[in-house]
Amino acid sequence: MTDLVTIRSIALTAAINPLGAELTHLRDAGGRELMTNADPAYWTGHAPILFPVVGLPFEETIRVDGTAYPMPKHGFARRSQFEIVAVEADRVTFALSDSEATRAAYPFAFRLELTYRLDGATLHVEARIVNPAETPLPASFGFHPAFAWPLPYGEDRAAHRIVFDADEPDTLRTIAADGTIATARRDSPLDGRVLHLRDDLFTNDALVWDDVRSAGVTYGAGQGPQLRIAFPDTPMLGIWTKPGAAYVCVEPWHGIADPEGYTGEYSDKPGVFETPAGGETRIAMSVTLKG
């Protein structure tokens, strides 16, 4: 097992696994866990980093200039060993660069850096995607943190909800049987700006907003401490759990699974962005414990 890297502030402690640069624990000043219990009966993930795809490519394949490359669901970063670039008491930076193994699935030069920084009651996470090449770098990127449901403050699981910053009037995308994005859409389950969490919302996989207007949400029960999750740089959002599990994932995405049956170019698929030659793209999120 890889040793976790622990960082601290006066209000929070975070532990990150260099395997996948994955946030594994986020605890309050009293040592209470704010992340998933990773029960293997449901899902053993904690907060995987999704790169260079979000979701499932059709037949686990991407196509670059007409050539097919094998690409697993959510990409390879979450299963890759990151280098620890710098570590201080309250922050740590990890990096993953292209290699022979990554180029077999994704034929591009890149450097992906993840920085975790604690500032009081806020955990800041920033991804930095660097393109060292002389041609644009297509990519998708997503965060996938799984928060404790219920939070450890004594409120009932059924009292928990997610409140969006803005009105979200659009219908949602639906997940096809093979895990790609179906053509059909579904009505929004929001009550105004509030998503009242229930297991049956997730019977058919994640809730997917492909054009989210909010730059953040607040998660928790009506009473007690809550989590403010901000995602200013991502135009899409997934919310997911497995019914009965003790977590709910709030997933800011800049990318989405392939449309059902998609066999086009990777760079043309929905949600793919380009980092210019010699440039970089930064995508951030934060989690603040309030109350």
mmCIF file of C-alpha atoms in Angstrom:
data_model
loop_
_atom_site.group_PDB
_atom_site.id
_atom_site.type_symbol
_atom_site.label_atom_id
_atom_site.label_comp_id
_atom_site.label_asym_id
_atom_site.label_seq_id
_atom_site.Cartn_x
_atom_site.Cartn_y
_atom_site.Cartn_z
ATOM 1 C CA MET A 1 0.000 0.000 0.000
ATOM 2 C CA THR A 2 1.240 3.468 -0.864
ATOM 3 C CA ASP A 3 1.813 5.759 2.124
ATOM 4 C CA LEU A 4 -0.639 8.642 2.245
ATOM 5 C CA VAL A 5 0.567 12.238 2.382
ATOM 6 C CA THR A 6 -1.132 14.180 5.179
ATOM 7 C CA ILE A 7 -1.589 17.952 5.282
ATOM 8 C CA ARG A 8 -3.208 20.014 8.047
ATOM 9 C CA SER A 9 -4.810 23.318 8.922
ATOM 10 C CA ILE A 10 -6.408 24.493 12.147
ATOM 11 C CA ALA A 11 -9.790 23.129 10.997
ATOM 12 C CA LEU A 12 -9.108 20.220 8.633
ATOM 13 C CA THR A 13 -6.784 17.309 7.964
ATOM 14 C CA ALA A 14 -6.485 15.818 4.486
ATOM 15 C CA ALA A 15 -4.701 12.643 3.410
ATOM 16 C CA ILE A 16 -3.877 12.045 -0.258
ATOM 17 C CA ASN A 17 -2.676 8.874 -1.945
ATOM 18 C CA PRO A 18 0.133 9.305 -4.504
ATOM 19 C CA LEU A 19 -1.542 6.442 -6.390
ATOM 20 C CA GLY A 20 -3.912 8.492 -8.488
ATOM 21 C CA ALA A 21 -3.193 11.670 -6.468
ATOM 22 C CA GLU A 22 -6.475 10.728 -4.793
ATOM 23 C CA LEU A 23 -7.909 12.492 -1.774
ATOM 24 C CA THR A 24 -8.564 9.624 0.633
ATOM 25 C CA HIS A 25 -9.508 11.311 3.920
ATOM 26 C CA LEU A 26 -10.844 14.721 4.865
ATOM 27 C CA ARG A 27 -11.429 15.117 8.594
ATOM 28 C CA ASP A 28 -12.591 17.992 10.757
ATOM 29 C CA ALA A 29 -10.799 19.302 13.841
ATOM 30 C CA GLY A 30 -12.497 16.623 15.941
ATOM 31 C CA GLY A 31 -11.222 13.847 13.686
ATOM 32 C CA ARG A 32 -14.640 13.149 12.140
ATOM 33 C CA GLU A 33 -14.440 11.736 8.612
ATOM 34 C CA LEU A 34 -16.119 13.779 5.868
ATOM 35 C CA MET A 35 -15.342 11.325 3.063
ATOM 36 C CA THR A 36 -16.718 7.916 2.084
ATOM 37 C CA ASN A 37 -16.125 4.842 4.216
ATOM 38 C CA ALA A 38 -15.143 3.018 0.978
ATOM 39 C CA ASP A 39 -17.224 -0.026 1.858
ATOM 40 C CA PRO A 40 -16.201 -2.703 -0.693
ATOM 41 C CA ALA A 41 -19.817 -3.859 -0.874
ATOM 42 C CA TYR A 42 -20.493 -0.643 -2.820
ATOM 43 C CA TRP A 43 -17.366 1.150 -4.096
ATOM 44 C CA THR A 44 -13.800 1.406 -2.824
ATOM 45 C CA GLY A 45 -12.998 4.730 -4.475
ATOM 46 C CA HIS A 46 -12.589 7.951 -2.523
ATOM 47 C CA ALA A 47 -12.039 10.838 -4.944
ATOM 48 C CA PRO A 48 -10.443 9.626 -8.177
ATOM 49 C CA ILE A 49 -8.981 12.096 -10.649
ATOM 50 C CA LEU A 50 -10.554 11.651 -14.079
ATOM 51 C CA PHE A 51 -8.089 12.174 -16.957
ATOM 52 C CA PRO A 52 -7.864 12.196 -19.957
ATOM 53 C CA VAL A 53 -11.496 11.097 -20.241
ATOM 54 C CA VAL A 54 -14.536 11.508 -18.030
ATOM 55 C CA GLY A 55 -16.926 8.594 -18.009
ATOM 56 C CA LEU A 56 -16.911 5.696 -20.415
ATOM 57 C CA PRO A 57 -15.602 5.872 -23.985
ATOM 58 C CA PHE A 58 -17.729 3.771 -26.320
ATOM 59 C CA GLU A 59 -16.246 0.251 -26.314
ATOM 60 C CA GLU A 60 -13.448 1.673 -24.097
ATOM 61 C CA THR A 61 -11.786 3.113 -27.182
ATOM 62 C CA ILE A 62 -10.788 6.598 -28.335
ATOM 63 C CA ARG A 63 -9.784 7.521 -31.876
ATOM 64 C CA VAL A 64 -7.004 9.958 -32.695
ATOM 65 C CA ASP A 65 -6.381 10.726 -36.377
ATOM 66 C CA GLY A 66 -8.350 7.613 -37.250
ATOM 67 C CA THR A 67 -6.294 5.268 -35.051
ATOM 68 C CA ALA A 68 -8.046 3.418 -32.215
ATOM 69 C CA TYR A 69 -6.514 3.450 -28.717
ATOM 70 C CA PRO A 70 -7.746 1.503 -25.656
ATOM 71 C CA MET A 71 -9.008 3.827 -22.935
ATOM 72 C CA PRO A 72 -10.656 2.686 -19.677
ATOM 73 C CA LYS A 73 -13.588 4.390 -18.008
ATOM 74 C CA HIS A 74 -12.498 7.686 -16.407
ATOM 75 C CA GLY A 75 -9.022 7.367 -17.947
ATOM 76 C CA PHE A 76 -5.711 6.157 -16.582
ATOM 77 C CA ALA A 77 -4.690 8.882 -14.110
ATOM 78 C CA ARG A 78 -6.625 7.295 -11.252
ATOM 79 C CA ARG A 79 -4.560 4.105 -11.599
ATOM 80 C CA SER A 80 -1.213 5.874 -12.126
ATOM 81 C CA GLN A 81 1.516 6.538 -9.602
ATOM 82 C CA PHE A 82 2.100 10.285 -9.263
ATOM 83 C CA GLU A 83 5.397 11.877 -8.278
ATOM 84 C CA ILE A 84 5.408 13.998 -5.121
ATOM 85 C CA VAL A 85 6.767 17.313 -6.389
ATOM 86 C CA ALA A 86 6.556 19.423 -3.231
ATOM 87 C CA VAL A 87 5.088 19.018 0.236
ATOM 88 C CA GLU A 88 4.618 21.433 3.147
ATOM 89 C CA ALA A 89 2.545 21.251 6.303
ATOM 90 C CA ASP A 90 -0.585 22.581 4.603
ATOM 91 C CA ARG A 91 -0.095 21.672 0.914
ATOM 92 C CA VAL A 92 1.228 19.071 -1.479
ATOM 93 C CA THR A 93 1.700 18.880 -5.246
ATOM 94 C CA PHE A 94 1.720 15.669 -7.293
ATOM 95 C CA ALA A 95 2.621 15.243 -10.968
ATOM 96 C CA LEU A 96 2.113 12.690 -13.728
ATOM 97 C CA SER A 97 3.859 12.976 -17.096
ATOM 98 C CA ASP A 98 3.410 11.040 -20.295
ATOM 99 C CA SER A 99 5.272 7.768 -20.646
ATOM 100 C CA GLU A 100 5.396 4.805 -22.968
ATOM 101 C CA ALA A 101 2.463 3.328 -21.052
ATOM 102 C CA THR A 102 0.272 6.447 -21.296
ATOM 103 C CA ARG A 103 1.101 7.013 -24.972
ATOM 104 C CA ALA A 104 -0.204 3.522 -25.766
ATOM 105 C CA ALA A 105 -3.664 4.808 -24.768
ATOM 106 C CA TYR A 106 -3.315 8.557 -25.304
ATOM 107 C CA PRO A 107 -0.714 9.530 -27.911
ATOM 108 C CA PHE A 108 0.128 12.955 -26.509
ATOM 109 C CA ALA A 109 2.813 14.609 -24.409
ATOM 110 C CA PHE A 110 1.428 16.114 -21.196
ATOM 111 C CA ARG A 111 2.096 16.910 -17.574
ATOM 112 C CA LEU A 112 -0.757 16.749 -15.055
ATOM 113 C CA GLU A 113 -0.194 18.394 -11.684
ATOM 114 C CA LEU A 114 -2.576 18.216 -8.710
ATOM 115 C CA THR A 115 -2.117 20.609 -5.797
ATOM 116 C CA TYR A 116 -4.011 20.157 -2.530
ATOM 117 C CA ARG A 117 -3.918 23.121 -0.134
ATOM 118 C CA LEU A 118 -5.633 23.667 3.212
ATOM 119 C CA ASP A 119 -6.585 27.172 4.292
ATOM 120 C CA GLY A 120 -8.574 27.158 7.516
ATOM 121 C CA ALA A 121 -11.819 25.282 6.875
ATOM 122 C CA THR A 122 -11.290 25.071 3.101
ATOM 123 C CA LEU A 123 -9.539 22.454 1.017
ATOM 124 C CA HIS A 124 -8.442 23.868 -2.332
ATOM 125 C CA VAL A 125 -7.678 21.436 -5.162
ATOM 126 C CA GLU A 126 -6.189 22.639 -8.435
ATOM 127 C CA ALA A 127 -5.346 20.636 -11.522
ATOM 128 C CA ARG A 128 -2.773 22.032 -13.912
ATOM 129 C CA ILE A 129 -2.639 20.434 -17.357
ATOM 130 C CA VAL A 130 0.541 21.409 -19.174
ATOM 131 C CA ASN A 131 1.101 20.914 -22.899
ATOM 132 C CA PRO A 132 4.825 20.720 -23.746
ATOM 133 C CA ALA A 133 4.153 19.947 -27.415
ATOM 134 C CA GLU A 134 3.952 22.189 -30.463
ATOM 135 C CA THR A 135 0.378 21.156 -31.256
ATOM 136 C CA PRO A 136 -2.832 21.550 -29.190
ATOM 137 C CA LEU A 137 -3.518 18.966 -26.477
ATOM 138 C CA PRO A 138 -7.097 17.631 -26.357
ATOM 139 C CA ALA A 139 -8.271 16.374 -22.970
ATOM 140 C CA SER A 140 -11.141 15.979 -20.566
ATOM 141 C CA PHE A 141 -10.811 16.271 -16.802
ATOM 142 C CA GLY A 142 -13.023 15.670 -13.807
ATOM 143 C CA PHE A 143 -13.115 15.519 -10.011
ATOM 144 C CA HIS A 144 -14.994 12.641 -8.328
ATOM 145 C CA PRO A 145 -15.047 13.207 -4.528
ATOM 146 C CA ALA A 146 -17.290 10.943 -2.452
ATOM 147 C CA PHE A 147 -18.574 12.618 0.711
ATOM 148 C CA ALA A 148 -20.013 10.856 3.739
ATOM 149 C CA TRP A 149 -23.792 10.411 3.539
ATOM 150 C CA PRO A 150 -24.800 11.086 6.238
ATOM 151 C CA LEU A 151 -22.227 13.591 7.413
ATOM 152 C CA PRO A 152 -20.897 12.739 10.890
ATOM 153 C CA TYR A 153 -22.983 15.262 12.825
ATOM 154 C CA GLY A 154 -25.924 13.182 13.981
ATOM 155 C CA GLU A 155 -28.522 14.166 11.384
ATOM 156 C CA ASP A 156 -30.596 11.541 9.576
ATOM 157 C CA ARG A 157 -29.434 10.340 6.185
ATOM 158 C CA ALA A 158 -32.862 11.220 4.777
ATOM 159 C CA ALA A 159 -32.466 14.865 5.857
ATOM 160 C CA HIS A 160 -29.473 15.435 3.587
ATOM 161 C CA ARG A 161 -29.764 17.541 0.482
ATOM 162 C CA ILE A 162 -27.716 19.369 -2.123
ATOM 163 C CA VAL A 163 -28.574 23.023 -2.772
ATOM 164 C CA PHE A 164 -27.460 24.566 -6.076
ATOM 165 C CA ASP A 165 -26.218 28.151 -6.323
ATOM 166 C CA ALA A 166 -28.401 28.954 -9.322
ATOM 167 C CA ASP A 167 -31.604 27.818 -10.964
ATOM 168 C CA GLU A 168 -31.063 24.716 -13.093
ATOM 169 C CA PRO A 169 -34.112 24.529 -15.385
ATOM 170 C CA ASP A 170 -32.683 22.145 -17.987
ATOM 171 C CA THR A 171 -33.364 18.453 -18.359
ATOM 172 C CA LEU A 172 -30.590 16.005 -17.476
ATOM 173 C CA ARG A 173 -28.669 13.512 -19.551
ATOM 174 C CA THR A 174 -29.321 9.809 -19.034
ATOM 175 C CA ILE A 175 -26.923 6.868 -18.916
ATOM 176 C CA ALA A 176 -27.354 4.130 -21.520
ATOM 177 C CA ALA A 177 -27.213 0.453 -20.583
ATOM 178 C CA ASP A 178 -23.571 0.256 -21.668
ATOM 179 C CA GLY A 179 -22.535 3.275 -19.551
ATOM 180 C CA THR A 180 -22.358 5.840 -22.361
ATOM 181 C CA ILE A 181 -24.658 8.858 -22.718
ATOM 182 C CA ALA A 182 -28.071 8.045 -24.142
ATOM 183 C CA THR A 183 -30.007 10.249 -26.560
ATOM 184 C CA ALA A 184 -33.003 10.459 -24.214
ATOM 185 C CA ARG A 185 -33.087 13.106 -21.501
ATOM 186 C CA ARG A 186 -34.866 13.104 -18.143
ATOM 187 C CA ASP A 187 -36.721 15.722 -16.159
ATOM 188 C CA SER A 188 -34.785 17.445 -13.423
ATOM 189 C CA PRO A 189 -35.406 16.047 -9.918
ATOM 190 C CA LEU A 190 -34.705 19.434 -8.314
ATOM 191 C CA ASP A 191 -37.225 21.067 -6.012
ATOM 192 C CA GLY A 192 -36.384 24.656 -6.890
ATOM 193 C CA ARG A 193 -32.633 24.662 -6.326
ATOM 194 C CA VAL A 194 -32.732 21.723 -3.886
ATOM 195 C CA LEU A 195 -31.925 18.090 -4.579
ATOM 196 C CA HIS A 196 -33.444 16.018 -1.775
ATOM 197 C CA LEU A 197 -31.207 12.960 -1.639
ATOM 198 C CA ARG A 198 -32.898 9.572 -1.988
ATOM 199 C CA ASP A 199 -31.490 6.240 -3.066
ATOM 200 C CA ASP A 200 -34.042 5.817 -5.857
ATOM 201 C CA LEU A 201 -32.617 8.846 -7.679
ATOM 202 C CA PHE A 202 -29.609 6.705 -8.559
ATOM 203 C CA THR A 203 -31.258 3.462 -9.634
ATOM 204 C CA ASN A 204 -30.151 4.156 -13.211
ATOM 205 C CA ASP A 205 -26.686 5.537 -12.404
ATOM 206 C CA ALA A 206 -25.629 9.176 -12.048
ATOM 207 C CA LEU A 207 -27.552 12.411 -12.400
ATOM 208 C CA VAL A 208 -25.787 14.336 -15.168
ATOM 209 C CA TRP A 209 -26.048 18.070 -15.826
ATOM 210 C CA ASP A 210 -24.295 18.756 -19.144
ATOM 211 C CA ASP A 211 -24.661 22.547 -18.881
ATOM 212 C CA VAL A 212 -24.674 23.386 -15.194
ATOM 213 C CA ARG A 213 -25.271 27.059 -14.383
ATOM 214 C CA SER A 214 -24.144 26.903 -10.760
ATOM 215 C CA ALA A 215 -20.538 27.468 -9.742
ATOM 216 C CA GLY A 216 -21.061 25.512 -6.547
ATOM 217 C CA VAL A 217 -23.436 23.605 -4.289
ATOM 218 C CA THR A 218 -23.967 23.187 -0.547
ATOM 219 C CA TYR A 219 -24.342 19.668 0.834
ATOM 220 C CA GLY A 220 -25.647 18.584 4.218
ATOM 221 C CA ALA A 221 -28.733 18.250 6.390
ATOM 222 C CA GLY A 222 -30.996 21.150 7.196
ATOM 223 C CA GLN A 223 -29.269 21.407 10.587
ATOM 224 C CA GLY A 224 -25.617 21.156 11.554
ATOM 225 C CA PRO A 225 -22.355 21.633 9.634
ATOM 226 C CA GLN A 226 -22.457 21.492 5.860
ATOM 227 C CA LEU A 227 -20.004 21.297 2.975
ATOM 228 C CA ARG A 228 -19.733 24.055 0.404
ATOM 229 C CA ILE A 229 -18.348 22.572 -2.835
ATOM 230 C CA ALA A 230 -17.242 25.174 -5.386
ATOM 231 C CA PHE A 231 -16.361 24.380 -9.006
ATOM 232 C CA PRO A 232 -15.855 27.624 -10.972
ATOM 233 C CA ASP A 233 -14.091 26.043 -13.963
ATOM 234 C CA THR A 234 -16.260 23.079 -14.933
ATOM 235 C CA PRO A 235 -19.367 23.273 -17.160
ATOM 236 C CA MET A 236 -20.773 19.853 -16.260
ATOM 237 C CA LEU A 237 -21.724 18.115 -13.032
ATOM 238 C CA GLY A 238 -22.442 14.547 -12.008
ATOM 239 C CA ILE A 239 -24.035 13.455 -8.726
ATOM 240 C CA TRP A 240 -23.877 9.750 -7.976
ATOM 241 C CA THR A 241 -24.036 6.989 -5.432
ATOM 242 C CA LYS A 242 -24.980 3.346 -5.309
ATOM 243 C CA PRO A 243 -28.317 2.945 -3.520
ATOM 244 C CA GLY A 244 -27.709 2.161 0.153
ATOM 245 C CA ALA A 245 -24.090 3.320 0.206
ATOM 246 C CA ALA A 246 -22.743 5.711 2.850
ATOM 247 C CA TYR A 247 -21.504 8.315 0.373
ATOM 248 C CA VAL A 248 -22.656 10.726 -2.307
ATOM 249 C CA CYS A 249 -20.333 11.926 -5.051
ATOM 250 C CA VAL A 250 -20.428 15.538 -6.231
ATOM 251 C CA GLU A 251 -18.425 15.462 -9.457
ATOM 252 C CA PRO A 252 -17.406 18.658 -11.284
ATOM 253 C CA TRP A 253 -16.526 17.692 -14.853
ATOM 254 C CA HIS A 254 -14.999 19.259 -17.919
ATOM 255 C CA GLY A 255 -15.953 16.278 -20.056
ATOM 256 C CA ILE A 256 -18.566 13.568 -20.246
ATOM 257 C CA ALA A 257 -18.934 9.938 -21.325
ATOM 258 C CA ASP A 258 -19.155 9.249 -25.052
ATOM 259 C CA PRO A 259 -22.522 9.573 -26.738
ATOM 260 C CA GLU A 260 -24.063 6.150 -27.281
ATOM 261 C CA GLY A 261 -22.366 4.450 -30.244
ATOM 262 C CA TYR A 262 -19.790 7.238 -30.738
ATOM 263 C CA THR A 263 -16.976 6.356 -33.147
ATOM 264 C CA GLY A 264 -15.775 9.844 -34.058
ATOM 265 C CA GLU A 265 -12.534 11.575 -33.244
ATOM 266 C CA TYR A 266 -11.646 11.980 -29.597
ATOM 267 C CA SER A 267 -11.038 15.712 -30.071
ATOM 268 C CA ASP A 268 -14.579 16.163 -31.440
ATOM 269 C CA LYS A 269 -16.485 14.484 -28.607
ATOM 270 C CA PRO A 270 -18.558 16.579 -26.169
ATOM 271 C CA GLY A 271 -16.633 18.086 -23.284
ATOM 272 C CA VAL A 272 -13.139 17.793 -24.757
ATOM 273 C CA PHE A 273 -11.119 21.020 -24.471
ATOM 274 C CA GLU A 274 -7.755 21.978 -25.945
ATOM 275 C CA THR A 275 -4.683 23.265 -24.149
ATOM 276 C CA PRO A 276 -2.667 25.311 -26.648
ATOM 277 C CA ALA A 277 0.854 24.406 -27.688
ATOM 278 C CA GLY A 278 3.237 25.302 -24.888
ATOM 279 C CA GLY A 279 0.323 26.375 -22.684
ATOM 280 C CA GLU A 280 -1.580 25.149 -19.670
ATOM 281 C CA THR A 281 -5.149 24.731 -18.415
ATOM 282 C CA ARG A 282 -6.068 25.110 -14.743
ATOM 283 C CA ILE A 283 -9.213 23.588 -13.247
ATOM 284 C CA ALA A 284 -10.021 24.096 -9.570
ATOM 285 C CA MET A 285 -12.503 23.030 -6.962
ATOM 286 C CA SER A 286 -12.765 23.640 -3.222
ATOM 287 C CA VAL A 287 -14.518 22.103 -0.248
ATOM 288 C CA THR A 288 -15.371 24.286 2.758
ATOM 289 C CA LEU A 289 -16.723 23.005 6.069
ATOM 290 C CA LYS A 290 -19.351 25.507 7.215
ATOM 291 C CA GLY A 291 -21.129 25.762 10.538
#
